[in-house]
XYZ file of C-alpha atoms in Angstrom:
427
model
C 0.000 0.000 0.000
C 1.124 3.547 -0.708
C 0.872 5.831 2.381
C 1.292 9.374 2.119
C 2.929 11.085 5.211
C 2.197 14.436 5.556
C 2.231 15.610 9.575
C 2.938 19.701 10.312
C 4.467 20.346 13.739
C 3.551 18.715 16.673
C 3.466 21.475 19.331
C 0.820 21.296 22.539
C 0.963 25.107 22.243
C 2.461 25.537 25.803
C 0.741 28.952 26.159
C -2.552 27.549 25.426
C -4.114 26.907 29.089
C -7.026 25.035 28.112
C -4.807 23.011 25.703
C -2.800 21.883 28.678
C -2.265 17.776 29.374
C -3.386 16.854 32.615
C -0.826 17.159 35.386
C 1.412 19.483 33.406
C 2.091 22.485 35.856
C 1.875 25.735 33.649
C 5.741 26.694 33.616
C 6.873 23.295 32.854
C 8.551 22.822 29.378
C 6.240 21.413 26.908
C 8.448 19.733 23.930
C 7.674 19.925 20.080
C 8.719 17.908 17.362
C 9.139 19.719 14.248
C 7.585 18.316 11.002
C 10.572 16.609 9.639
C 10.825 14.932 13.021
C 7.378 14.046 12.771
C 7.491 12.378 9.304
C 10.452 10.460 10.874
C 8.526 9.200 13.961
C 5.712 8.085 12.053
C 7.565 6.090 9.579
C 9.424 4.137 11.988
C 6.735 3.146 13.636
C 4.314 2.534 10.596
C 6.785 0.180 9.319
C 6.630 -1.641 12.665
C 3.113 -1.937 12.244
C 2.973 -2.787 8.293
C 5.946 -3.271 7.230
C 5.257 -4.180 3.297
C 3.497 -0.278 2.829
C 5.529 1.709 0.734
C 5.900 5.390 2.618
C 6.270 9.288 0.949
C 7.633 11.460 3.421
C 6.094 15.138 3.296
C 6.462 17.414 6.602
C 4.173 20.409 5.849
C 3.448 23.860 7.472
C 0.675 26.075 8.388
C 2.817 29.260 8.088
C 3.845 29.279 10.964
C 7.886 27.485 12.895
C 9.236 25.024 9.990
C 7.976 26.868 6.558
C 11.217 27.462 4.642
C 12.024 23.367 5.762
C 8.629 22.573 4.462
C 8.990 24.440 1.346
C 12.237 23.042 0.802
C 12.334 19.201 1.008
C 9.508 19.182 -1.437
C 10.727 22.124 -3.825
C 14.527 22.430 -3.180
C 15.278 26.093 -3.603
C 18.801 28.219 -2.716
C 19.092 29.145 1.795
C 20.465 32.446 2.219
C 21.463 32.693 5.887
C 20.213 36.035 7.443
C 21.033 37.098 10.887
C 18.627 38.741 12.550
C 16.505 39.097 16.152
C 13.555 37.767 18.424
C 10.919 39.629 19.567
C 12.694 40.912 22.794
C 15.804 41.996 20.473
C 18.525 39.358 21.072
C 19.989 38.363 18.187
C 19.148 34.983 16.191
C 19.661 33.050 13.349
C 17.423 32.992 10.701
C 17.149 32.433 6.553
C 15.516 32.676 3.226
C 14.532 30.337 0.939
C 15.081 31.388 -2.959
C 12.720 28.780 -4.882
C 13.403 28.879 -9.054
C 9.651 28.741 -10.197
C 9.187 26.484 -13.671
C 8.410 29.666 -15.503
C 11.917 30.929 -14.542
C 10.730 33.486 -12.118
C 11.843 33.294 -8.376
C 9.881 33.190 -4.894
C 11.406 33.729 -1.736
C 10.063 32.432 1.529
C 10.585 33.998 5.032
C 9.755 31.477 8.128
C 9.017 34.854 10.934
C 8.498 32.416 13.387
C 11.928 32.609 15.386
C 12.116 36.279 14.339
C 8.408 36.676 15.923
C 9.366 34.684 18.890
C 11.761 34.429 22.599
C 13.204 32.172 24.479
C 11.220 33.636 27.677
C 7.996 35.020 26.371
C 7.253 36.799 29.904
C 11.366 38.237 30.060
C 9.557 42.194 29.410
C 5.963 43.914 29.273
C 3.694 42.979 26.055
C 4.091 46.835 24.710
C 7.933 46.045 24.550
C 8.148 43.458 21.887
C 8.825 43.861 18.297
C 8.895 42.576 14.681
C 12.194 44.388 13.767
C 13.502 40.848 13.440
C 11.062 39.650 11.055
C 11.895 42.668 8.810
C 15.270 42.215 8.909
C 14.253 39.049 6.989
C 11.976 40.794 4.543
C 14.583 43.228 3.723
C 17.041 40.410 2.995
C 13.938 38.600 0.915
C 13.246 41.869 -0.905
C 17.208 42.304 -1.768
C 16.904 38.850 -3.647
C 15.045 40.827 -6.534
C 12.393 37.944 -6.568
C 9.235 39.302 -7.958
C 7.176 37.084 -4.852
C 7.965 37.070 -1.332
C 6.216 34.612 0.886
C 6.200 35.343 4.871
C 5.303 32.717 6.949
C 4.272 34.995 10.254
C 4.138 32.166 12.855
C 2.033 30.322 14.955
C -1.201 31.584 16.612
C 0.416 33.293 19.535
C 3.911 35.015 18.992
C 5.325 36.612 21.914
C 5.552 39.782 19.193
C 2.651 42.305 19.825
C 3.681 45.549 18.190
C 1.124 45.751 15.028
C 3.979 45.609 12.974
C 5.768 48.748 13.949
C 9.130 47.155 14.107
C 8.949 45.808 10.185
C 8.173 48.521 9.196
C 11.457 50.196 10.918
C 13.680 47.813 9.656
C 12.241 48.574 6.038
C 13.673 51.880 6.389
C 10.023 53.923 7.463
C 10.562 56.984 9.145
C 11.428 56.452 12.527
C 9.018 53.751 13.653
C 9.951 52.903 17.021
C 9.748 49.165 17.016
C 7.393 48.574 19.711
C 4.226 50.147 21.235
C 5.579 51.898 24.288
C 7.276 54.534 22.624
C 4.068 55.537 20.940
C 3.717 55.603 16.989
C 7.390 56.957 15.653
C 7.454 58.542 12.797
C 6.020 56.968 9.737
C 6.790 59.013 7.140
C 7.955 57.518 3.981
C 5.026 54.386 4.095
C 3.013 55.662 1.489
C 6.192 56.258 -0.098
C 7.403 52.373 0.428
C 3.743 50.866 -0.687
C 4.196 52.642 -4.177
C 8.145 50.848 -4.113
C 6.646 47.525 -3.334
C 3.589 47.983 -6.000
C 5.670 45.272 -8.525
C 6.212 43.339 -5.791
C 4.004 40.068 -4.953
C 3.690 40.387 -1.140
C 1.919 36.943 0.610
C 1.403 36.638 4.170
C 0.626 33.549 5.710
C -1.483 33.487 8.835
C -2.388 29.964 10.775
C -5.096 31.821 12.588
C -8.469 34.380 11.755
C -7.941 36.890 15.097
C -8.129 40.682 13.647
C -5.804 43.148 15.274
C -8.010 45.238 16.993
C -11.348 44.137 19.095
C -12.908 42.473 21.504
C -11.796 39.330 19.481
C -8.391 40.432 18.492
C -5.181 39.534 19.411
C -4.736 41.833 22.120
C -7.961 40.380 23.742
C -6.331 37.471 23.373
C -3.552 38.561 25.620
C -5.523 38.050 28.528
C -7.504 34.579 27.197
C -4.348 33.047 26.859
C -3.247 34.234 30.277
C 0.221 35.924 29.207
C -1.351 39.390 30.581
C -3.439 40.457 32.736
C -6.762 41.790 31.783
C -5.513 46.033 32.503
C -2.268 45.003 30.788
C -4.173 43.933 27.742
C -6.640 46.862 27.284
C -3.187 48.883 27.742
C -1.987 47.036 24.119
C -5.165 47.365 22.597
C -5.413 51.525 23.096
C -1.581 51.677 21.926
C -2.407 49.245 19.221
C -5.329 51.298 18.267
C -3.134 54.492 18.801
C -0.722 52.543 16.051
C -3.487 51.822 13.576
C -4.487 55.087 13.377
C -1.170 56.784 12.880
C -0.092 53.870 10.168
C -2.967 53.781 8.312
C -2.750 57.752 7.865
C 0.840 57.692 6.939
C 0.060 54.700 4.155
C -2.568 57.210 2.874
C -0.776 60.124 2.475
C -0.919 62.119 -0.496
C -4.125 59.715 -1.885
C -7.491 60.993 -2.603
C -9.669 60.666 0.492
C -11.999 57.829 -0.058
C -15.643 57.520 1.123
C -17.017 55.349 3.328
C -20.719 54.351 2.099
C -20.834 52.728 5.648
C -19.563 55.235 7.670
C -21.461 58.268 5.945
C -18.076 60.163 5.661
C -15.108 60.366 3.759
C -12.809 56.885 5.003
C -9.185 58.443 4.927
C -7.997 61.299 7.179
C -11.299 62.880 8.367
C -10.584 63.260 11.794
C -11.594 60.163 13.552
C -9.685 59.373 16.395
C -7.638 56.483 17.767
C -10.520 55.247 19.744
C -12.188 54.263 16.441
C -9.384 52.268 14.927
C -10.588 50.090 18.367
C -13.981 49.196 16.554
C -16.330 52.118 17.224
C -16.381 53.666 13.575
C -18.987 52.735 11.333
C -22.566 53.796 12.411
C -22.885 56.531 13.734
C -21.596 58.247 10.067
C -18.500 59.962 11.587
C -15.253 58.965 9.690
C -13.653 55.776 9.932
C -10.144 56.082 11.352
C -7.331 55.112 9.044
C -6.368 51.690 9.077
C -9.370 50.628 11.174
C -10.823 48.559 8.792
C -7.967 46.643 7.885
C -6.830 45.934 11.331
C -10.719 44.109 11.570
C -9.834 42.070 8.843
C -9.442 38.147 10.158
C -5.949 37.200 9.993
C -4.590 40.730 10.660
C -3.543 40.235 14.034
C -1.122 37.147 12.652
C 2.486 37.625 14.010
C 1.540 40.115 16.465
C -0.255 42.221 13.933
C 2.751 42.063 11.493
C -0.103 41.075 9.021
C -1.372 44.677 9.593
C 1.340 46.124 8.683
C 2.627 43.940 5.586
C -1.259 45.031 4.531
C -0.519 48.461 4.582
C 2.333 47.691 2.010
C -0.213 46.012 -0.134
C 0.220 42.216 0.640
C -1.956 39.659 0.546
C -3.266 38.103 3.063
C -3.677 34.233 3.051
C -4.242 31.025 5.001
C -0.866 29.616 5.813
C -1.521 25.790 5.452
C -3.567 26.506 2.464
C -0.635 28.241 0.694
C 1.771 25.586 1.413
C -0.226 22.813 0.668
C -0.167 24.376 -3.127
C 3.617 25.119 -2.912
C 3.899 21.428 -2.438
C 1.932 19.716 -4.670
C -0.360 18.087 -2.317
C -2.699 17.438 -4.344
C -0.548 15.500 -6.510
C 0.606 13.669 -3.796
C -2.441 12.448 -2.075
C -3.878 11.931 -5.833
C -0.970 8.908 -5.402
C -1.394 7.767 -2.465
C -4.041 5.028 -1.184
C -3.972 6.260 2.041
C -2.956 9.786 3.861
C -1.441 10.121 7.200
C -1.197 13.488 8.814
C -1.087 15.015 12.334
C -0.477 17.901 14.310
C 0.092 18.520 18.078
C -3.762 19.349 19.014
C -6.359 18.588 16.709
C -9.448 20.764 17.750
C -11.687 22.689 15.546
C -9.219 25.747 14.932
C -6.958 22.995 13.519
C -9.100 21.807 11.748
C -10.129 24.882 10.062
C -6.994 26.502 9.629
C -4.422 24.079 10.512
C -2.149 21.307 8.415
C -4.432 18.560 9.057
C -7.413 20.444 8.197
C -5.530 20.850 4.677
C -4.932 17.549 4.185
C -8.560 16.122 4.512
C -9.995 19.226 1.785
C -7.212 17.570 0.001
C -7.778 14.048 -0.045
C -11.566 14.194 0.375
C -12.580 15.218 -3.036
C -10.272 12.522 -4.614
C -11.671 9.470 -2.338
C -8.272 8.923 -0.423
C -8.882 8.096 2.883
C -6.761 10.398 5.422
C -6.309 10.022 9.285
C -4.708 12.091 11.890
C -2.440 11.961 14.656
C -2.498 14.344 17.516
C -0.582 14.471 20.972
C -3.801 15.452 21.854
C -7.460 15.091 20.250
C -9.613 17.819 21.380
C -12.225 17.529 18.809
C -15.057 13.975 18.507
C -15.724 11.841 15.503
C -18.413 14.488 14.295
C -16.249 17.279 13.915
C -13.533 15.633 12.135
C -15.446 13.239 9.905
C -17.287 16.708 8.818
C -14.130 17.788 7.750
C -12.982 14.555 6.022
C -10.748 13.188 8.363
C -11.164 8.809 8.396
C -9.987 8.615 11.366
C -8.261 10.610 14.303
C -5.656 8.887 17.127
C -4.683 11.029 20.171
C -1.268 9.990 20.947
C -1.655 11.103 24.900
C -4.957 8.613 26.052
C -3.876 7.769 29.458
C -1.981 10.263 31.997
C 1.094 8.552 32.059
C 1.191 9.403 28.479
C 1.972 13.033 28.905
C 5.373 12.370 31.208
C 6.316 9.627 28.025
C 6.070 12.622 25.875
C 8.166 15.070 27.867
C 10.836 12.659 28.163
C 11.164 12.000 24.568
C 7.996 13.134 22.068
C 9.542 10.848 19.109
C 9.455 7.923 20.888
C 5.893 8.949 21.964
C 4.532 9.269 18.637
C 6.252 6.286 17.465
C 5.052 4.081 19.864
C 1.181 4.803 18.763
C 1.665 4.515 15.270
C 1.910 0.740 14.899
C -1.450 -0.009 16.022
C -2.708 2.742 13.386
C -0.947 1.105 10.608
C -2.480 -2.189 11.354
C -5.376 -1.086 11.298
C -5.627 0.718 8.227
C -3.133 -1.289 6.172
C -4.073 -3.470 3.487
């Protein structure tokens, strides 16, 4: 039997409290395996379990930590190392991927995930962070002269929460400050960068729908996830809004005001303030503020709200898994394949609907080819993922001893369920 393996990252999302094992304390170290690790895992133990199936390795991304890797063991391409930093400044590695396209023209890919991230997510305050890191790596993209460049922007929760200011510093605007504490900077020279970019194709990949701004945003989120308080959150969401307002203004500069048939006013520069970037324009006909209605977009609070601000610069905004899935050939692949096996580290519904495995089933379910999951943990029943195409789904942690297994070595965790999969579903 040909089996298709095609797992993203197995991460528990340590900063997901009601994605916590059982018995984990909160500050204990949660390990990940990355896709190619994943692939690994799975094929040892599937040949355990059926050893006469013939296996296709294919780690895959949603976006977000292990994109460029993705990308490249199914498309080679050229890695330029770039070194750049984390969201709290200190200085990391980090690279591009040049791909050569069959029609001769080139795409580079940016993985932002290291760039968005820290080592100690808690180390300073929320309004401190930045994305300078991640546009040190679209600068070095850009400098490539590739007509597309791809940013992967990260998981669902990066410990960077500046709406983009910091990119948009390192991309030479004004004097952006990198961070929300210091206020807005000086953005002159956006509009001026937009109409620089306008032969560029800009793609950002988001694994996640939050907007920016609102009582569903990623600042709100701050607080759901527990990495700030509920005061310390509303404190990011006025400087965020503060932000939005002063960067949408400075990426319309010098355009004709445009009216807003929803608003009752005209939608650029009318005098709205920050306040309204936070949700409140729209109907009571004063002016929307500038940038509001892109930071309510879902998906522009990805990477902190670096989708925001690659918006304002005239990218496009796109699911992450989706993307990749295409840059792959998936399609192809499963098309091959009498059976898919992919996995992730919690299957639940945002997974599914956003997520690597949820890409794989609206892959394989169209073409008949049976596809089943693995998760470290399965927070989702046989309705919701039969709905969306999934065979079958296997939670790797079912008893509580299972969670200590996987801190001590994930791999062999992951392994060690497999073989009962594969004789299931082998033929």
């Amino acid at each position: 039997m040909h089996v298709l393996v095609a797992p993203g990252r197995f991460d528990a999302r340590p900063d997901d409290g009601p994605a916590r094992p059982r018995g984990v304390p909160a500050g204990d170290p949660w390990p990940a395996l990355t896709a190619p690790e994943a692939v690994a895992a799975i094929t040892a133990g599937w040949r355990e379990g059926a050893p006469g199936d013939t296996l296709v390795p294919l780690p895959l991304s949603d976006g977000g930590p292990g994109l460029v890797d993705a990308v490249r063991a199914a498309r080679g391409g050229d890695l330029l190392s770039v070194t750049t930093t984390d969201a709290h400044d200190a200085v990391v590695p980090g690279a591009v991927l040049v791909v050569h396209e069959p029609s001769g023209a080139r795409t580079v890919y940016v993985d932002g995930a290291l760039a968005l991230g820290a080592a100690d997510p808690g180390a300073v305050p929320v309004t401190a962070t930045t994305s300078t890191g991640l546009g040190t790596l679209v600068a070095a993209a850009l400098d490539t002269g590739a007509g597309r460049v791809v940013i992967g922007l990260g998981g669902r929760r990066t410990v960077a929460h500046d709406g983009g200011a910091g990119l948009l510093a390192a991309l030479g605007v004004g004097a952006a400050t990198g961070g929300l504490a210091g206020g807005a900077g000086d953005l002159r020279g956006l509009a001026e960068l937009r109409e620089a970019l306008a032969g560029r194709d800009l793609v950002a990949l988001h694994a996640h729908d939050l907007p920016l701004l609102g009582l569903a945003g990623v600042s709100a989120d701050l607080a759901e996830s527990g990495r700030a308080d509920a005061e310390a959150a509303q404190d990011a969401e006025r400087a965020m809004a503060a932000f939005v307002h002063a960067a949408g203004a400075a990426a319309e500069a010098g355009r004709p005001a445009r009216r807003d048939l929803l608003a009752g006013g005209a939608g650029a520069g009318a005098g709205a303030g920050a306040g309204a970037g936070a949700g409140s324009a729209g109907r009571s006909g004063a002016a929307r503020a500038p940038g509001s209605r892109a930071a309510l977009v879902p998906g522009s609070g990805a990477g902190g709200g670096a989708a925001f601000a690659l918006g304002l610069l005239g990218a496009r905004l796109v699911e992450g898994a989706a993307w990749v899935a295409d840059a792959v050939g998936l399609a192809a692949r499963v098309a091959e394949a009498d059976l898919v096996v992919t996995g992730a580290g919690v299957l639940d519904s945002a997974g599914l609907e956003h997520g690597v495995v949820g890409a794989v089933a609206r892959a394989a379910l169209p073409l008949g080819v049976p596809a089943v999951a693995l998760a470290a943990q399965l927070r989702t029943g046989r309705r919701d993922w039969g709905a969306a195409g999934l065979a079958g789904g296997f939670a790797v942690l079912e008893h509580p001893d299972d969670a200590q297994r996987w801190r001590a070595d994930p791999a062999a965790a992951l392994r060690g369920r497999v073989p009962r999969v594969a004789r299931t579903w082998s033929r």
